[in-house]
Coordinates of C-alpha atoms in Angstrom, one line a residue:
X1 CA 80.2 -51.1 -66.3
X2 CA 76.9 -50.0 -64.5
X3 CA 76.5 -50.5 -60.8
X4 CA 73.6 -51.8 -58.8
X5 CA 71.9 -48.8 -57.4
X6 CA 68.5 -50.0 -56.1
X7 CA 66.8 -48.4 -53.1
X8 CA 68.7 -50.5 -50.5
X9 CA 72.1 -49.5 -52.0
X10 CA 71.1 -45.8 -52.2
X11 CA 69.8 -45.9 -48.6
X12 CA 73.1 -47.3 -47.5
X13 CA 75.0 -44.6 -49.3
X14 CA 72.9 -41.9 -47.7
X15 CA 73.1 -43.6 -44.2
X16 CA 76.9 -43.6 -44.3
X17 CA 77.4 -40.1 -45.6
X18 CA 76.4 -37.5 -43.0
X19 CA 75.0 -34.6 -45.1
X20 CA 76.8 -32.1 -42.8
X21 CA 80.2 -33.7 -43.6
X22 CA 79.4 -33.9 -47.3
X23 CA 78.4 -30.2 -47.7
X24 CA 81.1 -29.0 -45.4
X25 CA 83.7 -30.3 -47.9
X26 CA 82.6 -27.5 -50.2
X27 CA 80.9 -24.8 -48.1
X28 CA 81.7 -23.3 -44.7
X29 CA 78.8 -24.2 -42.4
X30 CA 77.9 -22.3 -39.2
X31 CA 75.8 -23.8 -36.4
X32 CA 72.4 -22.3 -36.3
X33 CA 70.4 -24.0 -33.5
X34 CA 69.9 -27.6 -34.3
X35 CA 70.9 -27.0 -37.9
X36 CA 73.7 -25.4 -39.9
X37 CA 73.6 -22.5 -42.3
X38 CA 75.6 -20.8 -45.1
X39 CA 75.2 -18.7 -48.2
X40 CA 73.4 -20.7 -50.9
X41 CA 75.8 -21.9 -53.7
X42 CA 73.0 -22.0 -56.2
X43 CA 72.0 -18.3 -56.2
X44 CA 73.7 -15.0 -55.1
X45 CA 72.8 -13.8 -51.6
X46 CA 74.2 -11.7 -48.8
X47 CA 72.3 -13.2 -45.9
X48 CA 72.6 -17.0 -45.4
X49 CA 69.3 -18.8 -46.3
X50 CA 70.8 -22.2 -47.1
X51 CA 70.0 -24.6 -44.2
X52 CA 71.4 -28.1 -43.6
X53 CA 69.5 -30.4 -41.2
X54 CA 71.6 -33.2 -39.6
X55 CA 68.4 -34.7 -38.0
X56 CA 66.5 -34.9 -41.3
X57 CA 69.7 -35.3 -43.5
X58 CA 68.5 -32.8 -46.0
X59 CA 69.3 -29.2 -47.2
X60 CA 66.9 -26.5 -48.1
X61 CA 67.4 -22.9 -49.4
X62 CA 64.7 -20.5 -48.4
X63 CA 65.9 -18.1 -51.0
X64 CA 65.8 -20.1 -54.2
X65 CA 63.9 -23.2 -53.1
X66 CA 66.6 -25.8 -53.9
X67 CA 66.5 -28.8 -51.5
X68 CA 67.4 -32.5 -51.3
X69 CA 69.6 -35.1 -49.7
X70 CA 73.4 -35.7 -50.0
X71 CA 73.1 -37.2 -53.5
X72 CA 71.0 -34.3 -54.7
X73 CA 73.5 -31.8 -53.4
X74 CA 76.4 -33.5 -55.2
X75 CA 74.4 -33.7 -58.5
X76 CA 73.6 -29.9 -58.3
X77 CA 76.9 -28.7 -56.9
X78 CA 79.3 -30.7 -59.1
X79 CA 77.0 -31.1 -62.1
X80 CA 77.0 -34.9 -61.7
X81 CA 74.4 -37.3 -62.9
X82 CA 72.6 -39.2 -60.2
X83 CA 74.8 -42.3 -60.9
X84 CA 78.0 -40.2 -60.8
X85 CA 76.9 -38.6 -57.5
X86 CA 76.0 -42.0 -55.9
X87 CA 79.4 -43.4 -57.0
X88 CA 81.2 -40.4 -55.6
X89 CA 79.6 -40.8 -52.2
X90 CA 80.0 -44.6 -52.2
X91 CA 83.7 -44.1 -52.7
X92 CA 83.8 -41.5 -50.0
X93 CA 82.1 -44.0 -47.5
X94 CA 84.3 -46.9 -48.6
X95 CA 81.3 -48.8 -50.1
X96 CA 82.1 -51.2 -52.9
X97 CA 79.3 -51.0 -55.5
X98 CA 78.3 -54.2 -57.2
X99 CA 78.7 -54.2 -61.0
X100 CA 75.7 -55.5 -63.0
X101 CA 75.5 -56.5 -66.6
X102 CA 72.0 -55.4 -67.2
X103 CA 68.6 -54.6 -65.7
X104 CA 67.7 -58.3 -65.5
X105 CA 70.6 -59.1 -63.2
X106 CA 69.8 -56.1 -61.1
X107 CA 66.2 -57.2 -60.7
X108 CA 67.2 -60.8 -59.9
X109 CA 69.6 -59.5 -57.2
X110 CA 66.8 -57.4 -55.6
X111 CA 64.5 -60.4 -55.6
X112 CA 67.2 -62.6 -54.0
X113 CA 67.8 -60.1 -51.2
X114 CA 64.1 -59.9 -50.5
X115 CA 64.0 -63.7 -50.2
X116 CA 66.9 -63.6 -47.7
X117 CA 65.2 -61.1 -45.5
X118 CA 62.1 -63.2 -45.5
X119 CA 64.0 -66.4 -44.6
X120 CA 65.7 -64.5 -41.7
X121 CA 62.3 -63.2 -40.5
X122 CA 60.8 -66.7 -40.5
X123 CA 63.8 -68.2 -38.8
X124 CA 63.6 -65.5 -36.1
X125 CA 59.9 -66.3 -35.5
X126 CA 60.8 -70.0 -35.4
X127 CA 63.5 -69.4 -32.7
X128 CA 61.2 -67.1 -30.7
X129 CA 58.4 -69.7 -30.7
X130 CA 60.8 -72.4 -29.5
X131 CA 61.1 -70.7 -26.1
X132 CA 57.6 -71.7 -25.1
X133 CA 58.5 -75.4 -25.5
X134 CA 61.7 -75.0 -23.5
X135 CA 60.9 -73.5 -20.1
X136 CA 64.5 -74.2 -18.9
X137 CA 65.7 -71.6 -21.4
X138 CA 63.3 -69.0 -20.2
X139 CA 64.5 -69.8 -16.6
X140 CA 68.1 -69.3 -17.8
X141 CA 67.2 -65.9 -19.3
X142 CA 65.4 -64.9 -16.1
X143 CA 68.4 -65.9 -14.1
X144 CA 70.3 -63.3 -16.1
X145 CA 67.5 -60.8 -15.2
X146 CA 66.0 -60.8 -18.7
X147 CA 62.2 -60.8 -18.4
X148 CA 59.5 -61.4 -21.0
X149 CA 59.3 -57.8 -22.0
X150 CA 63.0 -57.7 -22.8
X151 CA 62.8 -61.1 -24.6
X152 CA 60.0 -59.7 -26.8
X153 CA 61.7 -56.3 -27.4
X154 CA 64.9 -58.0 -28.7
X155 CA 63.1 -61.0 -30.3
X156 CA 65.3 -63.4 -28.3
X157 CA 64.7 -67.1 -29.2
X158 CA 66.2 -70.6 -28.9
X159 CA 67.8 -72.9 -31.5
X160 CA 67.1 -76.5 -30.3
X161 CA 69.8 -79.1 -30.1
X162 CA 69.1 -80.9 -33.4
X163 CA 71.1 -81.0 -36.6
X164 CA 68.5 -80.0 -39.2
X165 CA 65.4 -78.8 -37.4
X166 CA 65.5 -75.3 -38.7
X167 CA 66.4 -76.6 -42.2
X168 CA 63.3 -78.8 -42.3
X169 CA 61.1 -76.0 -41.0
X170 CA 62.3 -73.5 -43.7
X171 CA 62.1 -76.0 -46.5
X172 CA 58.7 -76.9 -45.3
X173 CA 57.7 -73.3 -45.8
X174 CA 58.8 -73.5 -49.4
X175 CA 62.3 -72.0 -49.3
X176 CA 65.1 -73.8 -51.2
X177 CA 68.4 -74.9 -49.7
X178 CA 70.4 -72.7 -52.1
X179 CA 68.7 -69.5 -50.7
X180 CA 68.9 -70.7 -47.1
X181 CA 72.6 -71.3 -47.5
X182 CA 73.0 -67.7 -48.6
X183 CA 71.7 -66.5 -45.3
X184 CA 74.3 -68.4 -43.4
X185 CA 71.7 -70.2 -41.3
X186 CA 72.8 -73.6 -42.6
X187 CA 76.2 -75.1 -43.5
X188 CA 76.9 -77.5 -46.4
X189 CA 78.7 -80.7 -45.5
X190 CA 81.0 -81.2 -48.5
X191 CA 81.7 -84.9 -48.1
X192 CA 78.0 -85.9 -47.4
X193 CA 76.7 -83.3 -49.9
X194 CA 74.0 -82.4 -47.3
X195 CA 73.2 -79.4 -45.1
X196 CA 72.8 -78.9 -41.4
X197 CA 71.9 -76.1 -39.0
X198 CA 74.6 -73.6 -38.1
X199 CA 73.0 -72.8 -34.7
X200 CA 72.1 -75.6 -32.3
X201 CA 71.4 -75.4 -28.6
X202 CA 71.9 -71.7 -28.4
X203 CA 70.0 -68.6 -27.2
X204 CA 69.4 -66.7 -30.4
X205 CA 69.7 -62.9 -30.9
X206 CA 68.3 -61.6 -34.2
X207 CA 70.4 -58.7 -35.6
X208 CA 68.4 -55.9 -37.2
X209 CA 69.6 -53.1 -39.5
X210 CA 68.4 -49.5 -39.1
X211 CA 65.4 -50.3 -41.3
X212 CA 64.4 -53.0 -38.8
X213 CA 65.1 -55.9 -41.2
X214 CA 66.7 -59.0 -39.8
X215 CA 70.1 -59.3 -41.4
X216 CA 71.8 -62.0 -39.3
X217 CA 71.9 -63.8 -35.9
X218 CA 74.1 -64.2 -32.9
X219 CA 73.9 -67.4 -30.8
X220 CA 75.1 -67.9 -27.2
X221 CA 75.7 -71.2 -25.5
X222 CA 73.9 -71.8 -22.2
X223 CA 76.7 -74.0 -20.8
X224 CA 80.5 -74.0 -20.9
X225 CA 80.9 -75.3 -24.4
X226 CA 82.9 -73.5 -27.1
X227 CA 82.7 -71.2 -29.0
X228 CA 80.7 -69.2 -26.5
X229 CA 79.2 -67.0 -29.2
X230 CA 78.5 -68.0 -32.8
X231 CA 77.6 -65.3 -35.3
X232 CA 76.1 -65.4 -38.8
X233 CA 78.9 -65.2 -41.5
X234 CA 78.9 -62.2 -43.8
X235 CA 76.3 -62.5 -46.5
X236 CA 74.7 -60.5 -49.3
X237 CA 72.6 -58.7 -46.7
X238 CA 74.9 -58.8 -43.6
X239 CA 78.1 -56.9 -43.3
X240 CA 79.4 -56.8 -39.7
X241 CA 81.5 -53.7 -40.2
X242 CA 78.5 -51.6 -41.4
X243 CA 76.0 -52.5 -38.7
X244 CA 75.7 -52.5 -34.9
X245 CA 73.6 -54.6 -32.6
X246 CA 70.8 -52.6 -31.0
X247 CA 71.1 -49.6 -33.3
X248 CA 67.6 -50.2 -34.6
X249 CA 66.3 -49.4 -31.1
X250 CA 69.0 -46.9 -29.9
X251 CA 68.7 -44.6 -32.9
X252 CA 65.1 -43.8 -32.1
X253 CA 66.0 -43.1 -28.4
X254 CA 69.3 -41.2 -28.8
X255 CA 68.1 -37.7 -30.0
X256 CA 69.6 -35.4 -27.4
X257 CA 71.3 -38.2 -25.5
X258 CA 74.6 -40.1 -26.0
X259 CA 75.2 -43.5 -27.5
X260 CA 76.8 -46.0 -25.1
X261 CA 79.1 -48.4 -26.9
X262 CA 79.5 -51.8 -25.3
X263 CA 81.1 -55.1 -26.4
X264 CA 78.4 -57.9 -26.4
X265 CA 74.8 -58.7 -27.0
X266 CA 74.1 -59.4 -23.3
X267 CA 75.7 -56.0 -22.4
X268 CA 73.3 -54.2 -24.8
X269 CA 70.3 -56.2 -23.6
X270 CA 71.0 -55.6 -19.9
X271 CA 71.7 -51.9 -20.5
X272 CA 68.3 -51.5 -22.2
X273 CA 66.6 -53.5 -19.5
X274 CA 67.9 -51.0 -17.0
X275 CA 66.8 -48.0 -19.0
X276 CA 70.0 -47.2 -21.0
X277 CA 68.1 -47.4 -24.3
X278 CA 71.0 -45.9 -26.4
X279 CA 73.4 -48.9 -25.9
X280 CA 74.8 -50.5 -29.0
X281 CA 77.6 -53.1 -29.8
X282 CA 79.9 -53.9 -32.7
X283 CA 79.1 -57.3 -34.2
X284 CA 81.9 -59.7 -33.2
X285 CA 84.6 -57.5 -34.7
X286 CA 86.6 -54.5 -33.8
X287 CA 84.8 -51.1 -34.1
X288 CA 85.1 -49.9 -37.7
X289 CA 85.2 -46.4 -39.2
X290 CA 82.0 -47.2 -41.1
X291 CA 80.2 -48.0 -37.9
X292 CA 81.4 -44.7 -36.5
X293 CA 80.1 -42.9 -39.6
X294 CA 76.7 -44.6 -39.1
X295 CA 76.5 -43.7 -35.4
X296 CA 77.6 -40.1 -36.2
X297 CA 74.5 -39.6 -38.2
X298 CA 72.3 -39.9 -35.2
X299 CA 74.5 -38.3 -32.4
X300 CA 77.9 -36.7 -31.8
X301 CA 78.1 -37.8 -28.1
X302 CA 79.5 -41.2 -27.1
X303 CA 80.4 -43.3 -24.1
X304 CA 82.5 -46.4 -24.3
X305 CA 81.7 -49.1 -21.8
X306 CA 84.0 -52.0 -22.7
X307 CA 85.1 -55.0 -20.6
X308 CA 87.3 -54.3 -17.6
X309 CA 90.1 -56.7 -18.6
X310 CA 93.2 -55.7 -20.5
X311 CA 91.8 -56.7 -23.8
X312 CA 88.7 -54.7 -23.2
X313 CA 90.7 -51.6 -22.1
X314 CA 93.0 -51.9 -25.1
X315 CA 89.9 -52.1 -27.3
X316 CA 88.5 -49.0 -25.5
X317 CA 91.7 -47.1 -26.3
X318 CA 91.5 -48.1 -29.9
X319 CA 87.9 -47.0 -30.2
X320 CA 88.6 -43.7 -28.4
X321 CA 91.4 -43.0 -31.0
X322 CA 89.0 -43.9 -33.8
X323 CA 86.5 -41.4 -32.5
X324 CA 89.2 -38.8 -32.3
X325 CA 90.2 -39.4 -35.9
X326 CA 86.6 -38.8 -36.9
X327 CA 86.6 -35.5 -34.9
X328 CA 84.3 -36.9 -32.2
X329 CA 84.7 -36.6 -28.4
X330 CA 83.9 -39.8 -26.5
X331 CA 84.3 -40.7 -22.8
X332 CA 85.3 -44.1 -21.3
X333 CA 83.3 -45.7 -18.5
X334 CA 85.6 -47.5 -16.1
X335 CA 83.9 -50.7 -14.9
X336 CA 85.1 -51.4 -11.4
X337 CA 84.7 -54.7 -9.6
X338 CA 82.9 -56.4 -12.5
X339 CA 84.0 -57.8 -15.8
X340 CA 81.4 -55.9 -18.0
X341 CA 78.3 -53.8 -17.8
X342 CA 76.1 -56.9 -17.7
X343 CA 77.8 -58.2 -14.5
X344 CA 78.1 -54.7 -13.0
X345 CA 74.3 -54.0 -13.3
X346 CA 73.5 -57.4 -11.8
X347 CA 75.8 -56.7 -8.8
X348 CA 75.4 -53.0 -8.1
X349 CA 72.3 -51.7 -10.0
X350 CA 71.5 -48.6 -12.0
X351 CA 72.2 -45.9 -9.3
X352 CA 75.9 -47.0 -9.1
X353 CA 76.2 -47.4 -12.9
X354 CA 74.9 -43.8 -13.2
X355 CA 77.9 -42.8 -11.1
X356 CA 80.3 -44.6 -13.4
X357 CA 78.9 -42.6 -16.3
X358 CA 79.2 -39.4 -14.3
X359 CA 82.8 -40.1 -13.5
X360 CA 83.7 -41.4 -17.0
X361 CA 87.1 -40.2 -18.5
X362 CA 87.6 -37.9 -21.4
X363 CA 90.3 -38.5 -24.0
X364 CA 93.4 -37.2 -22.1
X365 CA 92.3 -38.4 -18.7
X366 CA 91.8 -41.9 -20.1
X367 CA 95.3 -41.8 -21.6
X368 CA 96.6 -40.9 -18.1
X369 CA 94.6 -43.7 -16.6
X370 CA 95.5 -46.3 -19.2
X371 CA 99.3 -45.6 -19.0
X372 CA 99.4 -44.9 -15.3
X373 CA 101.3 -48.1 -14.5
X374 CA 104.1 -47.1 -16.9
X375 CA 104.2 -43.6 -15.3
X376 CA 104.3 -45.1 -11.8
X377 CA 106.7 -48.0 -12.3
X378 CA 108.8 -47.3 -15.4
X379 CA 110.2 -44.1 -16.9
X380 CA 108.6 -40.7 -17.7
X381 CA 110.2 -40.9 -21.1
X382 CA 108.3 -44.1 -22.0
X383 CA 105.1 -42.6 -20.6
X384 CA 105.5 -39.5 -22.8
X385 CA 106.2 -41.7 -25.8
X386 CA 102.9 -43.6 -25.2
X387 CA 101.0 -40.4 -25.1
X388 CA 102.7 -39.3 -28.3
X389 CA 101.8 -42.5 -30.0
X390 CA 98.1 -41.9 -29.4
X391 CA 97.7 -38.1 -29.8
X392 CA 98.6 -38.4 -33.5
X393 CA 94.9 -39.2 -33.8
X394 CA 93.9 -35.7 -32.6
X395 CA 93.2 -33.4 -35.5
X396 CA 92.7 -30.2 -33.6
X397 CA 95.9 -28.3 -33.1
X398 CA 94.4 -26.4 -30.2
X399 CA 93.4 -29.6 -28.4
X400 CA 96.9 -30.9 -28.9
X401 CA 98.4 -27.8 -27.3
X402 CA 96.1 -28.2 -24.3
X403 CA 97.3 -31.8 -24.1
X404 CA 100.9 -30.7 -24.2
X405 CA 100.2 -28.3 -21.3
X406 CA 98.7 -31.0 -19.2
X407 CA 101.5 -33.4 -20.0
X408 CA 104.1 -30.8 -19.2
X409 CA 102.4 -30.2 -15.8
X410 CA 102.2 -33.9 -15.0
X411 CA 105.8 -34.9 -15.9
X412 CA 107.6 -31.7 -14.9
X413 CA 109.0 -31.0 -18.4
X414 CA 108.6 -27.7 -20.2
X415 CA 105.9 -27.6 -22.9
X416 CA 108.5 -26.4 -25.4
X417 CA 110.6 -29.4 -24.8
X418 CA 107.6 -31.7 -25.2
X419 CA 106.5 -30.1 -28.5
X420 CA 110.1 -30.3 -29.8
X421 CA 110.3 -34.0 -28.9
X422 CA 106.9 -34.6 -30.4
X423 CA 107.8 -32.9 -33.7
X424 CA 111.1 -34.9 -33.8
X425 CA 109.1 -38.2 -33.4
X426 CA 106.6 -37.2 -36.0
X427 CA 109.0 -35.9 -38.6
X428 CA 107.7 -38.2 -41.3
X429 CA 104.1 -37.3 -40.4
X430 CA 102.5 -34.0 -39.8
X431 CA 104.1 -31.8 -37.0
X432 CA 102.5 -29.7 -34.4
X433 CA 104.7 -26.7 -35.2
X434 CA 103.9 -25.6 -38.8
X435 CA 106.8 -25.7 -41.2
X436 CA 107.1 -24.1 -44.7
X437 CA 105.2 -26.0 -47.4
X438 CA 107.6 -27.8 -49.7
X439 CA 107.6 -27.0 -53.4
X440 CA 106.6 -30.5 -54.3
X441 CA 103.4 -31.8 -52.6
X442 CA 104.2 -34.9 -50.4
X443 CA 102.1 -37.8 -51.7
X444 CA 99.6 -39.3 -49.3
X445 CA 100.8 -42.4 -47.5
X446 CA 98.6 -44.3 -45.1
X447 CA 98.1 -47.8 -43.8
X448 CA 95.2 -49.7 -45.4
X449 CA 92.9 -52.1 -43.6
X450 CA 90.2 -54.2 -45.4
X451 CA 88.1 -55.9 -42.7
X452 CA 89.3 -59.4 -43.8
X453 CA 92.5 -59.6 -41.8
X454 CA 90.9 -60.8 -38.6
X455 CA 89.1 -63.6 -40.4
X456 CA 92.4 -64.8 -41.9
X457 CA 94.2 -64.8 -38.5
X458 CA 91.3 -66.7 -36.9
X459 CA 91.5 -69.4 -39.7
X460 CA 95.3 -69.6 -39.3
X461 CA 94.9 -70.2 -35.6
X462 CA 92.6 -73.2 -36.5
X463 CA 94.9 -74.5 -39.2
X464 CA 98.5 -73.3 -39.0
X465 CA 99.4 -74.6 -42.5
X466 CA 97.3 -71.8 -44.0
X467 CA 100.1 -69.4 -42.9
X468 CA 102.2 -70.7 -45.8
X469 CA 99.6 -69.1 -48.2
X470 CA 100.5 -65.7 -46.9
X471 CA 103.6 -65.9 -49.0
X472 CA 102.0 -64.1 -51.9
X473 CA 101.2 -61.2 -49.6
X474 CA 104.4 -60.9 -47.5
X475 CA 106.7 -61.3 -50.6
X476 CA 105.0 -58.6 -52.7
X477 CA 106.1 -55.0 -52.1
X478 CA 102.6 -53.8 -53.2
X479 CA 101.1 -55.0 -49.9
X480 CA 103.5 -53.2 -47.6
X481 CA 100.9 -50.5 -46.9
X482 CA 98.6 -53.2 -45.5
X483 CA 98.0 -52.4 -41.8
X484 CA 98.4 -56.1 -40.8
X485 CA 101.4 -56.6 -43.1
X486 CA 103.9 -57.0 -40.2
X487 CA 101.6 -59.5 -38.4
X488 CA 101.1 -61.6 -41.5
X489 CA 104.9 -61.6 -42.2
X490 CA 105.7 -62.8 -38.7
X491 CA 103.0 -65.5 -38.9
X492 CA 104.5 -66.7 -42.2
X493 CA 108.0 -66.8 -40.7
X494 CA 106.7 -68.7 -37.7
X495 CA 105.3 -71.4 -40.0
X496 CA 108.3 -71.7 -42.3
X497 CA 110.4 -72.1 -39.2
X498 CA 108.1 -74.9 -38.0
X499 CA 106.9 -72.9 -35.0
X500 CA 103.4 -73.3 -33.7
X501 CA 100.9 -70.4 -34.1
X502 CA 98.7 -70.6 -31.0
X503 CA 97.1 -68.2 -28.6
X504 CA 100.4 -67.4 -26.8
X505 CA 102.5 -66.9 -29.9
X506 CA 99.8 -64.7 -31.5
X507 CA 100.0 -62.4 -28.4
X508 CA 103.7 -62.1 -29.0
X509 CA 103.3 -61.5 -32.7
X510 CA 100.7 -58.7 -32.3
X511 CA 102.7 -57.0 -29.5
X512 CA 101.0 -53.7 -28.9
X513 CA 98.2 -54.2 -31.4
X514 CA 94.9 -54.1 -29.5
X515 CA 92.0 -56.5 -29.9
X516 CA 93.9 -59.7 -29.2
X517 CA 90.6 -60.8 -27.5
X518 CA 88.7 -60.4 -30.8
X519 CA 91.3 -62.1 -32.9
X520 CA 91.2 -65.1 -30.5
X521 CA 87.5 -65.6 -30.8
X522 CA 86.8 -68.2 -33.5
X523 CA 83.1 -67.4 -33.5
X524 CA 81.5 -68.2 -36.9
X525 CA 83.7 -70.7 -38.7
X526 CA 82.5 -73.4 -41.0
X527 CA 84.9 -76.2 -40.1
X528 CA 84.0 -78.3 -43.1
X529 CA 85.1 -75.6 -45.6
X530 CA 88.2 -74.1 -44.0
X531 CA 90.4 -74.3 -47.1
X532 CA 87.9 -72.6 -49.4
X533 CA 87.1 -70.1 -46.7
X534 CA 90.7 -69.1 -46.4
X535 CA 91.3 -68.8 -50.2
X536 CA 88.2 -66.8 -50.7
X537 CA 89.1 -64.5 -47.8
X538 CA 92.6 -63.8 -49.2
X539 CA 91.0 -62.9 -52.6
X540 CA 88.5 -60.6 -51.1
X541 CA 91.2 -58.9 -48.9
X542 CA 93.3 -58.4 -52.1
X543 CA 90.3 -56.8 -53.9
X544 CA 89.5 -54.4 -51.1
X545 CA 93.2 -53.5 -50.7
X546 CA 93.7 -52.9 -54.4
X547 CA 90.6 -50.7 -54.5
X548 CA 91.6 -48.6 -51.5
X549 CA 95.2 -48.2 -52.7
X550 CA 93.8 -47.1 -56.1
X551 CA 91.6 -44.6 -54.4
X552 CA 94.6 -43.2 -52.5
X553 CA 96.7 -43.0 -55.7
X554 CA 93.8 -41.2 -57.5
X555 CA 93.8 -38.6 -54.7
X556 CA 97.6 -38.3 -55.1
X557 CA 97.3 -37.8 -58.8
X558 CA 95.1 -34.8 -58.3
X559 CA 97.7 -33.2 -56.1
X560 CA 100.7 -34.0 -58.2
X561 CA 102.3 -31.1 -60.2
X562 CA 105.1 -33.1 -61.6
X563 CA 104.5 -34.7 -65.0
X564 CA 106.9 -37.6 -64.5
X565 CA 105.5 -38.3 -61.1
X566 CA 101.9 -38.2 -62.5
X567 CA 102.9 -40.8 -65.2
X568 CA 104.2 -43.1 -62.5
X569 CA 101.0 -42.8 -60.5
X570 CA 98.9 -43.4 -63.5
X571 CA 100.9 -46.6 -64.3
X572 CA 100.4 -47.9 -60.8
X573 CA 96.6 -47.1 -61.1
X574 CA 96.4 -49.0 -64.4
X575 CA 98.3 -52.0 -62.9
X576 CA 95.9 -52.0 -59.9
X577 CA 92.8 -51.9 -62.2
X578 CA 94.0 -55.0 -64.0
X579 CA 94.7 -56.8 -60.6
X580 CA 91.2 -55.8 -59.4
X581 CA 89.6 -57.2 -62.5
X582 CA 91.5 -60.5 -62.6
X583 CA 91.0 -61.1 -58.8
X584 CA 87.2 -60.4 -59.1
X585 CA 87.0 -62.9 -62.0
X586 CA 88.7 -65.5 -59.7
X587 CA 86.1 -64.9 -57.0
X588 CA 83.2 -65.1 -59.4

């Protein structure tokens, strides 16, 4: 079955595959100024003339003249066709390519996405123009120290407090309801068979992709009503886990500077207003590996400036570990005497925030800071255990040894004893002290996340009965590699035991899992279609899970040297392929 590989899809594949990482899988690269160099794989040479540019995302050989982007390299190096190379890199980046039956379908899809971009653009212009008619909203923004220049820079607007004002405006411009629904700007009322505006009486923040197209919106209330923030749902052109708010501006400014990762729209806007023009934020979700890959293309230097409450600091720890897993060093800005960067800048100004950045904590120092209460009030053993739980994310053996030295000095235990205890704890994973390689290659085992878990949990918080539908996940062994499996199982058990699933019980269920704050934000829910939303979400989770598990098994198959074992893996892959096909048919 062919895949849709139009210019937008190819651009996304290239955006999410840093060419340095792609080529480094096959060739040893050495830093050469702003670029990397190695001997050309396409002709014989003694002196390296093959240059890889991370800024331009291209390679060029000054010896034989070969050049191109990541896809070009894979086609040449692995003798793949363009389609095979694109599929290879899509799989590497975790991008699910859309199957198409023929060219006609492909063209229709391209025309639809173009219409959705145009609808979003016109909606953004409509929201922006509304500000002039509502001076009280401009006054509110100015009270938050957001002036006209910042309003214009971010395209901030206002959705008036009427049920179908935007709908009437867009249909008046010739757009049809079916297409407007696909942008998420309106919601269909099932009982009345009519549509109404998703955003009402909210300050509106257009969300741009790196190509400066409007892909979605965020809306913030100006009073104490809930939810405080409402975001566009995921659509054909909007995937939260693959975009960041403010990146369209920050990527042009970052160059030799560092990205500053914050939590919310207002944090990003306030940071830019004070001159921190590399600030970006995740879009109502936890930071994802795909967002890190996207950021990594533009810079390798990062600061994390999350909220100062426990949830914000837990999220900072999770983000810091994600950067480590991606071989990136990041530092955490500790926000003192304020809840977030927005409030801090309002209270103390730029000079003091500069000092916070200057005093930001690197990986190990943040671990010390984060677990200091355990060190001071509980036991050293528990403190060491917490450090161990986190440093599994460190890939560098040298960095790990340096951490062991610092840990040894702090707790007064010999480095040898610490390493021994660490190896004991990580017996079933990789160990710091190398052991002999077993005759049979150990198959890859890892937890799988699909990006749909948070949405399922939010929906269950709204309607507890949905937890009963988790039965098909918690009772099937195939899903035990799902990262949220334990949480889903406990929620299911809560429900069958007639126990309420609310904010307090969820905090007990997730225990040490960070991001409770995110899970408790029901930000963009269509309350008229909860049942269908939940069922669709479960199906999409299953599809992504099956596909990721199949990818892992495929990698295991290439490592296996045992014929019986290979047969078992191939059987599992075949079963998964059938499940993927049947579940996709249910969704469609």
